[in-house]
Amino acid sequence: MTVDPAKTAHHTEHAGHTYRFCSAGCRTKFIADPDAYLKPKPKPEPKATPGAMWTCPMHSQIRQEEPGACPLCGMALEPEEPSLDDAPNPELIDFTQRLWVSGVLAIPLLVVSMFAEMLGLRIVSPAASPWVQLALTAPIVLWAGWPFFERGWSSLRTRHLNMFTLIAIGVGAAFLYSLVATIAPGIFPATFRTHGGIVPVYYEAAGVVVTLVLLGQVLELRARAATGRAIRALMDLAPKMARRLKPDGSEEEVSLAKVAVGDRLRVRPGEAIPVDGVVVEGRSSVDESMLTGEPAPVLKEVETPVTGGTVNGTGSLVLEARAVGSDTMLARIVRMVAEAQRSRAPIQAVADRVSGWFVPLVVLISVATFAVWMLVGPEPRLGHALLNAIAVLVIACPCALGLATP
């Protein structure tokens, strides 16, 4: 909170600076441990649960015992087993921030580079336009789009070419060419210049491609986050404790992890049934809508099976546990939903398969274009060869694939 220095009498000196506080209590806490308030707190890193396995949502063959990044595509690994931890996804937060920044900068970039020219408006002078576009594009490419360059480099290093390989190559080529054309336009031949003597730049291509691909990634991450919330809602259906009957007939409250097959459990009216089992005493109606969607309660009597997570009605039941832990129907449902969340859509597999052939083919065509223009192109051959080779890389950048696939 902010404090008006003229209205507060609570202040102290520390390391040559004066700090003011809203109350004496805040001042006392600060004096006791100044570093706790002055030094930024490190972001908590995800901790690996003993025995837990982490896998890539896009490449299920990647499995390791600690969190990290996928060596094939660079995506953040996710735990195989669902948990009740509802902490926000750091990757989603990061990509959302990058999308907002790139979106805010991409709109004026499009206005300056395309819309103004199409409408015949003169927002900035032709000489200043490349510099304005550079100022708008640099944060998009170098900061917002940096994860794509990391994934593209990882794909080259591991020789698993994918969509991010071509995105990184196309965006990087467009930005670097435009940067050279802006800083040193004199190295380009006169045939490259427009009627105003300006060398054309491709900043809007690089900036908009990064923004569109970020949009696709954020949509995918949000969908996975929504599925994660659904998984946690399913897990919350099962109670955390159960009432186990001792041989002498008394009850003890134990955690669900301590319930074993064959244990007898009492379920009072209105409570959720803890595990799958069979009724051995009592008679009641049970709400099974979480399984069937049917709102009408189902009568349960002796020898009738019951499912963990369903809700007991007005009667009292004693059941014998038949399936506990990961063997219950609710646990199997949660596990199948979690597996579906991590599985790849068929179109994603097709996209990666196509990219595996498409990327080297595009690079080969670009090299061939450079060679042909160097051999039979007009003078200056190097300039024409370089420009046309880069044009092949920029045109082949799959911005539509990056947005549509997720």
mmCIF file of C-alpha atoms in Angstrom:
data_model
loop_
_atom_site.group_PDB
_atom_site.id
_atom_site.type_symbol
_atom_site.label_atom_id
_atom_site.label_comp_id
_atom_site.label_asym_id
_atom_site.label_seq_id
_atom_site.Cartn_x
_atom_site.Cartn_y
_atom_site.Cartn_z
ATOM 1 C CA MET A 1 0.000 0.000 0.000
ATOM 2 C CA THR A 2 1.061 3.630 -0.377
ATOM 3 C CA VAL A 3 1.735 5.912 2.594
ATOM 4 C CA ASP A 4 1.583 9.724 2.631
ATOM 5 C CA PRO A 5 4.916 10.879 4.201
ATOM 6 C CA ALA A 6 3.228 14.017 5.536
ATOM 7 C CA LYS A 7 0.581 12.068 7.464
ATOM 8 C CA THR A 8 2.524 9.213 9.062
ATOM 9 C CA ALA A 9 4.791 9.361 12.090
ATOM 10 C CA HIS A 10 6.130 5.822 11.680
ATOM 11 C CA HIS A 11 9.457 5.649 9.876
ATOM 12 C CA THR A 12 12.914 4.092 10.181
ATOM 13 C CA GLU A 13 16.345 4.233 8.546
ATOM 14 C CA HIS A 14 17.892 1.235 6.793
ATOM 15 C CA ALA A 15 20.950 1.134 4.512
ATOM 16 C CA GLY A 16 20.882 4.875 4.023
ATOM 17 C CA HIS A 17 17.188 5.027 3.045
ATOM 18 C CA THR A 18 14.144 6.238 4.963
ATOM 19 C CA TYR A 19 11.134 3.913 4.986
ATOM 20 C CA ARG A 20 7.684 5.071 6.156
ATOM 21 C CA PHE A 21 4.858 2.892 7.399
ATOM 22 C CA CYS A 22 1.123 3.092 7.988
ATOM 23 C CA SER A 23 1.345 1.812 11.569
ATOM 24 C CA ALA A 24 3.781 0.980 14.347
ATOM 25 C CA GLY A 25 3.108 -2.726 13.840
ATOM 26 C CA CYS A 26 4.296 -2.618 10.224
ATOM 27 C CA ARG A 27 7.387 -0.672 11.301
ATOM 28 C CA THR A 28 8.212 -3.288 13.953
ATOM 29 C CA LYS A 29 7.895 -6.155 11.464
ATOM 30 C CA PHE A 30 10.158 -4.350 9.001
ATOM 31 C CA ILE A 31 12.849 -3.658 11.602
ATOM 32 C CA ALA A 32 12.831 -7.312 12.688
ATOM 33 C CA ASP A 33 13.606 -8.589 9.143
ATOM 34 C CA PRO A 34 14.146 -5.902 6.472
ATOM 35 C CA ASP A 35 15.392 -8.367 3.845
ATOM 36 C CA ALA A 36 12.090 -10.221 3.898
ATOM 37 C CA TYR A 37 10.394 -7.090 2.541
ATOM 38 C CA LEU A 38 13.136 -5.574 0.377
ATOM 39 C CA LYS A 39 14.478 -8.620 -1.450
ATOM 40 C CA PRO A 40 12.196 -10.106 -4.140
ATOM 41 C CA LYS A 41 10.866 -13.510 -3.247
ATOM 42 C CA PRO A 42 11.978 -16.227 -5.666
ATOM 43 C CA LYS A 43 9.231 -17.876 -7.703
ATOM 44 C CA PRO A 44 8.498 -21.339 -6.321
ATOM 45 C CA GLU A 45 9.654 -24.075 -8.633
ATOM 46 C CA PRO A 46 7.438 -27.131 -9.116
ATOM 47 C CA LYS A 47 8.583 -29.942 -6.876
ATOM 48 C CA ALA A 48 8.681 -33.512 -7.955
ATOM 49 C CA THR A 49 6.626 -35.879 -5.836
ATOM 50 C CA PRO A 50 8.594 -39.038 -4.955
ATOM 51 C CA GLY A 51 7.728 -41.697 -7.497
ATOM 52 C CA ALA A 52 5.816 -39.264 -9.735
ATOM 53 C CA MET A 53 6.494 -39.246 -13.467
ATOM 54 C CA TRP A 54 6.358 -36.192 -15.732
ATOM 55 C CA THR A 55 5.506 -36.399 -19.408
ATOM 56 C CA CYS A 56 5.076 -34.153 -22.441
ATOM 57 C CA PRO A 57 1.488 -33.400 -23.549
ATOM 58 C CA MET A 58 2.630 -33.679 -27.184
ATOM 59 C CA HIS A 59 5.071 -36.596 -26.911
ATOM 60 C CA SER A 60 3.887 -39.279 -24.527
ATOM 61 C CA GLN A 61 7.131 -41.249 -24.952
ATOM 62 C CA ILE A 62 8.974 -38.550 -22.987
ATOM 63 C CA ARG A 63 8.858 -39.548 -19.305
ATOM 64 C CA GLN A 64 11.119 -38.420 -16.461
ATOM 65 C CA GLU A 65 11.049 -38.214 -12.664
ATOM 66 C CA GLU A 66 11.238 -34.427 -12.365
ATOM 67 C CA PRO A 67 9.616 -31.404 -14.039
ATOM 68 C CA GLY A 68 11.314 -29.696 -16.958
ATOM 69 C CA ALA A 69 10.953 -29.077 -20.686
ATOM 70 C CA CYS A 70 10.354 -31.622 -23.425
ATOM 71 C CA PRO A 71 13.585 -32.290 -25.356
ATOM 72 C CA LEU A 72 11.579 -32.744 -28.567
ATOM 73 C CA CYS A 73 9.259 -29.728 -28.639
ATOM 74 C CA GLY A 74 10.247 -27.612 -25.625
ATOM 75 C CA MET A 75 6.803 -27.672 -23.974
ATOM 76 C CA ALA A 76 6.612 -27.804 -20.179
ATOM 77 C CA LEU A 77 6.206 -31.337 -18.855
ATOM 78 C CA GLU A 78 3.095 -32.251 -16.875
ATOM 79 C CA PRO A 79 2.649 -34.847 -14.106
ATOM 80 C CA GLU A 80 1.176 -38.139 -15.272
ATOM 81 C CA GLU A 81 -0.920 -38.554 -12.144
ATOM 82 C CA PRO A 82 -3.509 -35.820 -11.490
ATOM 83 C CA SER A 83 -3.388 -33.958 -8.187
ATOM 84 C CA LEU A 84 -5.561 -31.589 -6.178
ATOM 85 C CA ASP A 85 -3.012 -28.792 -6.595
ATOM 86 C CA ASP A 86 -4.962 -25.921 -8.164
ATOM 87 C CA ALA A 87 -1.976 -23.588 -8.603
ATOM 88 C CA PRO A 88 -2.126 -21.679 -11.899
ATOM 89 C CA ASN A 89 -0.135 -23.037 -14.816
ATOM 90 C CA PRO A 90 3.060 -20.908 -15.002
ATOM 91 C CA GLU A 91 3.360 -21.582 -18.745
ATOM 92 C CA LEU A 92 -0.172 -20.263 -19.327
ATOM 93 C CA ILE A 93 0.546 -17.137 -17.271
ATOM 94 C CA ASP A 94 3.800 -16.536 -19.156
ATOM 95 C CA PHE A 95 2.295 -17.056 -22.626
ATOM 96 C CA THR A 96 -0.733 -14.903 -21.789
ATOM 97 C CA GLN A 97 1.537 -12.021 -20.811
ATOM 98 C CA ARG A 98 3.524 -12.458 -24.019
ATOM 99 C CA LEU A 99 0.299 -12.542 -26.064
ATOM 100 C CA TRP A 100 -0.965 -9.288 -24.537
ATOM 101 C CA VAL A 101 2.309 -7.509 -25.231
ATOM 102 C CA SER A 102 2.582 -8.804 -28.781
ATOM 103 C CA GLY A 103 -1.089 -8.063 -29.506
ATOM 104 C CA VAL A 104 -0.822 -4.478 -28.264
ATOM 105 C CA LEU A 105 2.268 -3.915 -30.439
ATOM 106 C CA ALA A 106 1.045 -5.848 -33.497
ATOM 107 C CA ILE A 107 -2.003 -3.608 -34.016
ATOM 108 C CA PRO A 108 -0.070 -0.344 -34.559
ATOM 109 C CA LEU A 109 2.531 -2.352 -36.510
ATOM 110 C CA LEU A 110 -0.149 -3.411 -38.990
ATOM 111 C CA VAL A 111 -1.519 0.132 -39.164
ATOM 112 C CA VAL A 112 1.885 1.639 -39.943
ATOM 113 C CA SER A 113 3.061 -1.085 -42.337
ATOM 114 C CA MET A 114 -0.103 -2.017 -44.256
ATOM 115 C CA PHE A 115 -3.385 -0.266 -43.458
ATOM 116 C CA ALA A 116 -2.077 3.283 -43.746
ATOM 117 C CA GLU A 117 -0.584 2.539 -47.170
ATOM 118 C CA MET A 118 -3.745 0.769 -48.356
ATOM 119 C CA LEU A 119 -5.920 3.720 -47.299
ATOM 120 C CA GLY A 120 -3.506 6.298 -48.662
ATOM 121 C CA LEU A 121 -2.735 7.773 -45.235
ATOM 122 C CA ARG A 122 0.633 9.237 -44.236
ATOM 123 C CA ILE A 123 1.036 8.381 -40.515
ATOM 124 C CA VAL A 124 4.839 8.405 -40.582
ATOM 125 C CA SER A 125 7.264 9.360 -43.319
ATOM 126 C CA PRO A 126 8.623 6.592 -45.593
ATOM 127 C CA ALA A 127 12.106 7.123 -44.183
ATOM 128 C CA ALA A 128 10.931 6.784 -40.571
ATOM 129 C CA SER A 129 8.530 3.878 -41.196
ATOM 130 C CA PRO A 130 11.159 1.072 -41.029
ATOM 131 C CA TRP A 131 12.493 2.432 -37.736
ATOM 132 C CA VAL A 132 9.000 2.679 -36.240
ATOM 133 C CA GLN A 133 8.252 -0.882 -37.372
ATOM 134 C CA LEU A 134 11.553 -2.059 -35.876
ATOM 135 C CA ALA A 135 10.680 -0.486 -32.511
ATOM 136 C CA LEU A 136 7.293 -2.233 -32.540
ATOM 137 C CA THR A 137 8.542 -5.610 -33.790
ATOM 138 C CA ALA A 138 11.679 -6.060 -31.700
ATOM 139 C CA PRO A 139 9.816 -6.746 -28.398
ATOM 140 C CA ILE A 140 7.432 -9.120 -30.185
ATOM 141 C CA VAL A 141 10.150 -11.217 -31.819
ATOM 142 C CA LEU A 142 12.933 -11.001 -29.245
ATOM 143 C CA TRP A 143 10.801 -11.335 -26.100
ATOM 144 C CA ALA A 144 7.260 -12.551 -26.859
ATOM 145 C CA GLY A 145 8.426 -15.022 -29.497
ATOM 146 C CA TRP A 146 11.557 -16.199 -27.698
ATOM 147 C CA PRO A 147 10.026 -19.543 -26.566
ATOM 148 C CA PHE A 148 9.467 -20.425 -30.233
ATOM 149 C CA PHE A 149 13.140 -19.862 -31.002
ATOM 150 C CA GLU A 150 14.055 -22.067 -28.032
ATOM 151 C CA ARG A 151 11.757 -24.831 -29.274
ATOM 152 C CA GLY A 152 13.010 -24.424 -32.830
ATOM 153 C CA TRP A 153 16.623 -24.721 -31.692
ATOM 154 C CA SER A 154 15.750 -27.725 -29.523
ATOM 155 C CA SER A 155 14.133 -29.432 -32.529
ATOM 156 C CA LEU A 156 17.257 -28.836 -34.626
ATOM 157 C CA ARG A 157 19.535 -30.043 -31.848
ATOM 158 C CA THR A 158 17.543 -33.247 -31.330
ATOM 159 C CA ARG A 159 16.793 -33.653 -35.075
ATOM 160 C CA HIS A 160 13.047 -33.817 -34.437
ATOM 161 C CA LEU A 161 11.843 -31.132 -36.828
ATOM 162 C CA ASN A 162 8.366 -29.770 -36.124
ATOM 163 C CA MET A 163 6.166 -26.742 -36.614
ATOM 164 C CA PHE A 164 8.329 -24.553 -34.363
ATOM 165 C CA THR A 165 11.400 -25.257 -36.492
ATOM 166 C CA LEU A 166 9.919 -23.524 -39.509
ATOM 167 C CA ILE A 167 8.322 -20.777 -37.428
ATOM 168 C CA ALA A 168 11.689 -19.961 -35.873
ATOM 169 C CA ILE A 169 13.435 -20.043 -39.263
ATOM 170 C CA GLY A 170 10.774 -17.966 -41.038
ATOM 171 C CA VAL A 171 10.349 -15.354 -38.325
ATOM 172 C CA GLY A 172 14.102 -15.128 -37.743
ATOM 173 C CA ALA A 173 14.845 -14.718 -41.452
ATOM 174 C CA ALA A 174 12.170 -12.024 -41.892
ATOM 175 C CA PHE A 175 13.337 -10.083 -38.855
ATOM 176 C CA LEU A 176 17.069 -10.301 -39.601
ATOM 177 C CA TYR A 177 16.596 -9.310 -43.251
ATOM 178 C CA SER A 178 14.407 -6.360 -42.247
ATOM 179 C CA LEU A 179 16.910 -5.336 -39.577
ATOM 180 C CA VAL A 180 19.745 -5.241 -42.120
ATOM 181 C CA ALA A 181 17.519 -3.364 -44.604
ATOM 182 C CA THR A 182 16.763 -0.773 -41.922
ATOM 183 C CA ILE A 183 20.256 -0.278 -40.519
ATOM 184 C CA ALA A 184 22.281 -0.619 -43.741
ATOM 185 C CA PRO A 185 19.991 -0.060 -46.756
ATOM 186 C CA GLY A 186 22.969 1.001 -48.857
ATOM 187 C CA ILE A 187 24.198 -2.582 -49.268
ATOM 188 C CA PHE A 188 21.092 -3.459 -51.296
ATOM 189 C CA PRO A 189 21.070 -2.788 -55.059
ATOM 190 C CA ALA A 190 18.906 -0.067 -56.578
ATOM 191 C CA THR A 191 16.537 -2.652 -58.061
ATOM 192 C CA PHE A 192 15.447 -3.587 -54.522
ATOM 193 C CA ARG A 193 14.253 -0.089 -53.667
ATOM 194 C CA THR A 194 10.786 1.363 -54.015
ATOM 195 C CA HIS A 195 9.989 4.606 -55.835
ATOM 196 C CA GLY A 196 10.939 6.460 -52.631
ATOM 197 C CA GLY A 197 14.343 4.790 -52.436
ATOM 198 C CA ILE A 198 13.300 2.649 -49.438
ATOM 199 C CA VAL A 199 14.188 -1.044 -49.164
ATOM 200 C CA PRO A 200 10.989 -3.031 -48.349
ATOM 201 C CA VAL A 201 10.924 -4.716 -44.939
ATOM 202 C CA TYR A 202 8.984 -7.703 -43.539
ATOM 203 C CA TYR A 203 8.535 -6.611 -39.924
ATOM 204 C CA GLU A 204 4.754 -7.061 -39.980
ATOM 205 C CA ALA A 205 5.150 -10.660 -41.189
ATOM 206 C CA ALA A 206 7.441 -11.544 -38.274
ATOM 207 C CA GLY A 207 5.346 -9.708 -35.669
ATOM 208 C CA VAL A 208 1.950 -11.005 -36.776
ATOM 209 C CA VAL A 209 3.147 -14.613 -37.155
ATOM 210 C CA VAL A 210 4.477 -14.592 -33.583
ATOM 211 C CA THR A 211 1.216 -13.083 -32.304
ATOM 212 C CA LEU A 212 -0.968 -15.639 -34.110
ATOM 213 C CA VAL A 213 1.102 -18.602 -32.927
ATOM 214 C CA LEU A 214 1.020 -17.243 -29.361
ATOM 215 C CA LEU A 215 -2.771 -17.028 -29.641
ATOM 216 C CA GLY A 216 -2.918 -20.685 -30.651
ATOM 217 C CA GLN A 217 -0.675 -21.724 -27.764
ATOM 218 C CA VAL A 218 -2.734 -19.752 -25.225
ATOM 219 C CA LEU A 219 -5.966 -21.335 -26.524
ATOM 220 C CA GLU A 220 -4.452 -24.790 -26.114
ATOM 221 C CA LEU A 221 -3.093 -24.075 -22.629
ATOM 222 C CA ARG A 222 -6.452 -22.680 -21.509
ATOM 223 C CA ALA A 223 -8.228 -25.792 -22.760
ATOM 224 C CA ARG A 224 -5.816 -27.991 -20.829
ATOM 225 C CA ALA A 225 -6.261 -25.837 -17.713
ATOM 226 C CA ALA A 226 -10.037 -26.229 -17.972
ATOM 227 C CA THR A 227 -9.605 -29.995 -18.210
ATOM 228 C CA GLY A 228 -7.367 -29.867 -15.141
ATOM 229 C CA ARG A 229 -10.106 -28.085 -13.202
ATOM 230 C CA ALA A 230 -12.574 -30.765 -14.289
ATOM 231 C CA ILE A 231 -10.182 -33.474 -13.071
ATOM 232 C CA ARG A 232 -9.835 -31.783 -9.679
ATOM 233 C CA ALA A 233 -13.627 -31.477 -9.442
ATOM 234 C CA LEU A 234 -13.888 -35.229 -10.055
ATOM 235 C CA MET A 235 -11.274 -35.982 -7.408
ATOM 236 C CA ASP A 236 -13.112 -33.781 -4.912
ATOM 237 C CA LEU A 237 -16.173 -36.051 -5.191
ATOM 238 C CA ALA A 238 -14.526 -38.689 -3.026
ATOM 239 C CA PRO A 239 -14.325 -37.927 0.717
ATOM 240 C CA LYS A 240 -10.906 -37.691 2.330
ATOM 241 C CA MET A 241 -11.871 -39.721 5.426
ATOM 242 C CA ALA A 242 -13.857 -42.896 6.078
ATOM 243 C CA ARG A 243 -15.491 -44.450 9.175
ATOM 244 C CA ARG A 244 -14.062 -47.951 9.574
ATOM 245 C CA LEU A 245 -15.745 -50.499 11.817
ATOM 246 C CA LYS A 246 -13.514 -52.367 14.247
ATOM 247 C CA PRO A 247 -14.096 -56.050 15.098
ATOM 248 C CA ASP A 248 -15.709 -54.980 18.398
ATOM 249 C CA GLY A 249 -18.262 -52.853 16.498
ATOM 250 C CA SER A 250 -16.786 -49.451 17.386
ATOM 251 C CA GLU A 251 -15.921 -46.866 14.702
ATOM 252 C CA GLU A 252 -12.652 -45.161 13.898
ATOM 253 C CA GLU A 253 -12.121 -42.350 11.414
ATOM 254 C CA VAL A 254 -9.223 -43.070 9.066
ATOM 255 C CA SER A 255 -7.857 -41.488 5.921
ATOM 256 C CA LEU A 256 -8.940 -42.985 2.641
ATOM 257 C CA ALA A 257 -5.390 -44.193 1.952
ATOM 258 C CA LYS A 258 -5.601 -46.543 4.952
ATOM 259 C CA VAL A 259 -8.787 -48.297 3.801
ATOM 260 C CA ALA A 260 -8.109 -51.844 2.551
ATOM 261 C CA VAL A 261 -10.193 -54.314 0.583
ATOM 262 C CA GLY A 262 -12.472 -56.180 2.973
ATOM 263 C CA ASP A 263 -12.788 -53.353 5.516
ATOM 264 C CA ARG A 264 -16.284 -52.541 6.695
ATOM 265 C CA LEU A 265 -17.213 -48.866 6.491
ATOM 266 C CA ARG A 266 -20.202 -46.979 7.831
ATOM 267 C CA VAL A 267 -21.751 -44.265 5.651
ATOM 268 C CA ARG A 268 -24.099 -41.888 7.448
ATOM 269 C CA PRO A 269 -27.019 -40.061 5.820
ATOM 270 C CA GLY A 270 -25.885 -37.293 3.458
ATOM 271 C CA GLU A 271 -22.266 -38.465 3.297
ATOM 272 C CA ALA A 272 -20.349 -39.410 0.139
ATOM 273 C CA ILE A 273 -19.507 -43.092 -0.223
ATOM 274 C CA PRO A 274 -15.714 -43.368 0.149
ATOM 275 C CA VAL A 275 -14.871 -46.462 -1.959
ATOM 276 C CA ASP A 276 -16.475 -49.028 -4.244
ATOM 277 C CA GLY A 277 -18.115 -51.808 -2.286
ATOM 278 C CA VAL A 278 -21.164 -53.875 -1.475
ATOM 279 C CA VAL A 279 -23.848 -53.053 1.087
ATOM 280 C CA VAL A 280 -23.825 -55.533 3.991
ATOM 281 C CA GLU A 281 -26.180 -53.683 6.343
ATOM 282 C CA GLY A 282 -28.851 -51.043 5.990
ATOM 283 C CA ARG A 283 -31.117 -49.682 3.304
ATOM 284 C CA SER A 284 -30.973 -46.261 1.647
ATOM 285 C CA SER A 285 -31.285 -44.344 -1.615
ATOM 286 C CA VAL A 286 -28.057 -43.164 -3.223
ATOM 287 C CA ASP A 287 -27.603 -40.261 -5.633
ATOM 288 C CA GLU A 288 -25.585 -41.657 -8.557
ATOM 289 C CA SER A 289 -25.971 -38.638 -10.840
ATOM 290 C CA MET A 290 -22.207 -38.126 -10.952
ATOM 291 C CA LEU A 291 -22.026 -41.409 -12.900
ATOM 292 C CA THR A 292 -25.267 -41.563 -14.852
ATOM 293 C CA GLY A 293 -26.605 -38.011 -14.880
ATOM 294 C CA GLU A 294 -29.897 -39.403 -13.582
ATOM 295 C CA PRO A 295 -31.209 -37.196 -10.745
ATOM 296 C CA ALA A 296 -33.511 -39.851 -9.258
ATOM 297 C CA PRO A 297 -31.839 -41.676 -6.302
ATOM 298 C CA VAL A 298 -31.254 -45.423 -6.611
ATOM 299 C CA LEU A 299 -32.327 -47.809 -3.849
ATOM 300 C CA LYS A 300 -29.455 -49.689 -2.218
ATOM 301 C CA GLU A 301 -30.029 -52.787 -0.094
ATOM 302 C CA VAL A 302 -27.926 -55.697 1.195
ATOM 303 C CA GLU A 303 -25.738 -57.244 -1.542
ATOM 304 C CA THR A 304 -26.209 -54.161 -3.750
ATOM 305 C CA PRO A 305 -23.015 -52.631 -5.155
ATOM 306 C CA VAL A 306 -22.205 -48.968 -4.471
ATOM 307 C CA THR A 307 -19.684 -46.656 -6.116
ATOM 308 C CA GLY A 308 -17.250 -44.319 -4.411
ATOM 309 C CA GLY A 309 -18.108 -40.645 -4.858
ATOM 310 C CA THR A 310 -21.858 -41.171 -4.982
ATOM 311 C CA VAL A 311 -23.919 -39.571 -2.187
ATOM 312 C CA ASN A 312 -25.907 -41.487 0.398
ATOM 313 C CA GLY A 313 -29.492 -40.411 1.063
ATOM 314 C CA THR A 314 -31.452 -40.528 4.323
ATOM 315 C CA GLY A 315 -30.537 -44.027 5.523
ATOM 316 C CA SER A 316 -27.412 -45.433 7.133
ATOM 317 C CA LEU A 317 -25.323 -48.022 5.302
ATOM 318 C CA VAL A 318 -22.538 -50.408 6.198
ATOM 319 C CA LEU A 319 -20.542 -51.524 3.185
ATOM 320 C CA GLU A 320 -17.650 -53.863 2.567
ATOM 321 C CA ALA A 321 -14.832 -52.324 0.520
ATOM 322 C CA ARG A 322 -14.231 -54.153 -2.765
ATOM 323 C CA ALA A 323 -12.063 -51.604 -4.656
ATOM 324 C CA VAL A 324 -9.895 -48.928 -3.068
ATOM 325 C CA GLY A 325 -7.361 -46.316 -4.158
ATOM 326 C CA SER A 326 -6.602 -46.332 -7.877
ATOM 327 C CA ASP A 327 -8.896 -49.328 -8.459
ATOM 328 C CA THR A 328 -12.151 -47.468 -7.764
ATOM 329 C CA MET A 329 -14.391 -46.434 -10.639
ATOM 330 C CA LEU A 330 -13.947 -42.749 -9.791
ATOM 331 C CA ALA A 331 -10.141 -43.124 -9.858
ATOM 332 C CA ARG A 332 -10.350 -44.862 -13.240
ATOM 333 C CA ILE A 333 -12.523 -42.061 -14.602
ATOM 334 C CA VAL A 334 -10.047 -39.455 -13.350
ATOM 335 C CA ARG A 335 -7.170 -41.420 -14.880
ATOM 336 C CA MET A 336 -8.885 -41.687 -18.272
ATOM 337 C CA VAL A 337 -9.689 -37.974 -18.330
ATOM 338 C CA ALA A 338 -6.088 -37.150 -17.417
ATOM 339 C CA GLU A 339 -4.809 -39.423 -20.190
ATOM 340 C CA ALA A 340 -7.188 -37.772 -22.657
ATOM 341 C CA GLN A 341 -5.901 -34.372 -21.570
ATOM 342 C CA ARG A 342 -2.314 -35.376 -22.323
ATOM 343 C CA SER A 343 -3.072 -37.216 -25.552
ATOM 344 C CA ARG A 344 -2.481 -35.614 -28.926
ATOM 345 C CA ALA A 345 -5.221 -34.797 -31.371
ATOM 346 C CA PRO A 346 -4.766 -36.679 -34.667
ATOM 347 C CA ILE A 347 -4.241 -33.417 -36.545
ATOM 348 C CA GLN A 348 -1.314 -32.602 -34.242
ATOM 349 C CA ALA A 349 0.409 -35.854 -35.176
ATOM 350 C CA VAL A 350 -0.223 -35.098 -38.845
ATOM 351 C CA ALA A 351 1.181 -31.572 -38.421
ATOM 352 C CA ASP A 352 4.397 -32.861 -36.849
ATOM 353 C CA ARG A 353 4.712 -35.581 -39.486
ATOM 354 C CA VAL A 354 4.248 -33.062 -42.295
ATOM 355 C CA SER A 355 6.679 -30.653 -40.624
ATOM 356 C CA GLY A 356 9.290 -33.396 -40.455
ATOM 357 C CA TRP A 357 9.318 -33.488 -44.285
ATOM 358 C CA PHE A 358 8.247 -29.913 -44.955
ATOM 359 C CA VAL A 359 11.011 -28.177 -42.980
ATOM 360 C CA PRO A 360 14.002 -29.779 -44.731
ATOM 361 C CA LEU A 361 12.205 -29.448 -48.078
ATOM 362 C CA VAL A 362 11.685 -25.710 -47.589
ATOM 363 C CA VAL A 363 15.304 -25.223 -46.492
ATOM 364 C CA LEU A 364 16.461 -27.212 -49.531
ATOM 365 C CA ILE A 365 14.295 -25.100 -51.871
ATOM 366 C CA SER A 366 15.663 -21.936 -50.246
ATOM 367 C CA VAL A 367 19.251 -23.103 -50.794
ATOM 368 C CA ALA A 368 18.426 -24.083 -54.383
ATOM 369 C CA THR A 369 16.865 -20.667 -54.972
ATOM 370 C CA PHE A 370 19.995 -18.976 -53.689
ATOM 371 C CA ALA A 371 22.207 -21.135 -55.932
ATOM 372 C CA VAL A 372 20.129 -20.559 -59.078
ATOM 373 C CA TRP A 373 20.034 -16.779 -58.629
ATOM 374 C CA MET A 374 23.771 -16.746 -57.968
ATOM 375 C CA LEU A 375 24.409 -18.676 -61.190
ATOM 376 C CA VAL A 376 21.980 -17.149 -63.707
ATOM 377 C CA GLY A 377 20.395 -14.174 -61.921
ATOM 378 C CA PRO A 378 20.896 -10.512 -62.864
ATOM 379 C CA GLU A 379 23.486 -8.344 -61.191
ATOM 380 C CA PRO A 380 24.025 -7.856 -58.329
ATOM 381 C CA ARG A 381 23.623 -11.596 -58.030
ATOM 382 C CA LEU A 382 24.397 -11.909 -54.319
ATOM 383 C CA GLY A 383 21.711 -9.400 -53.343
ATOM 384 C CA HIS A 384 19.038 -10.991 -55.533
ATOM 385 C CA ALA A 385 19.980 -14.500 -54.399
ATOM 386 C CA LEU A 386 19.865 -13.570 -50.723
ATOM 387 C CA LEU A 387 16.526 -11.746 -50.962
ATOM 388 C CA ASN A 388 14.767 -14.535 -52.859
ATOM 389 C CA ALA A 389 16.160 -17.259 -50.591
ATOM 390 C CA ILE A 390 14.828 -15.394 -47.544
ATOM 391 C CA ALA A 391 11.486 -14.854 -49.308
ATOM 392 C CA VAL A 392 11.087 -18.646 -49.603
ATOM 393 C CA LEU A 393 11.637 -19.082 -45.856
ATOM 394 C CA VAL A 394 9.220 -16.280 -44.935
ATOM 395 C CA ILE A 395 6.437 -17.457 -47.259
ATOM 396 C CA ALA A 396 6.718 -21.049 -46.020
ATOM 397 C CA CYS A 397 6.322 -20.066 -42.353
ATOM 398 C CA PRO A 398 3.169 -21.936 -41.288
ATOM 399 C CA CYS A 399 1.366 -19.222 -39.344
ATOM 400 C CA ALA A 400 -2.025 -20.769 -40.166
ATOM 401 C CA LEU A 401 -0.764 -24.174 -38.991
ATOM 402 C CA GLY A 402 0.492 -22.646 -35.766
ATOM 403 C CA LEU A 403 -2.906 -21.161 -35.008
ATOM 404 C CA ALA A 404 -5.180 -23.930 -36.291
ATOM 405 C CA THR A 405 -3.407 -27.011 -34.922
ATOM 406 C CA PRO A 406 -3.933 -26.346 -31.184
#
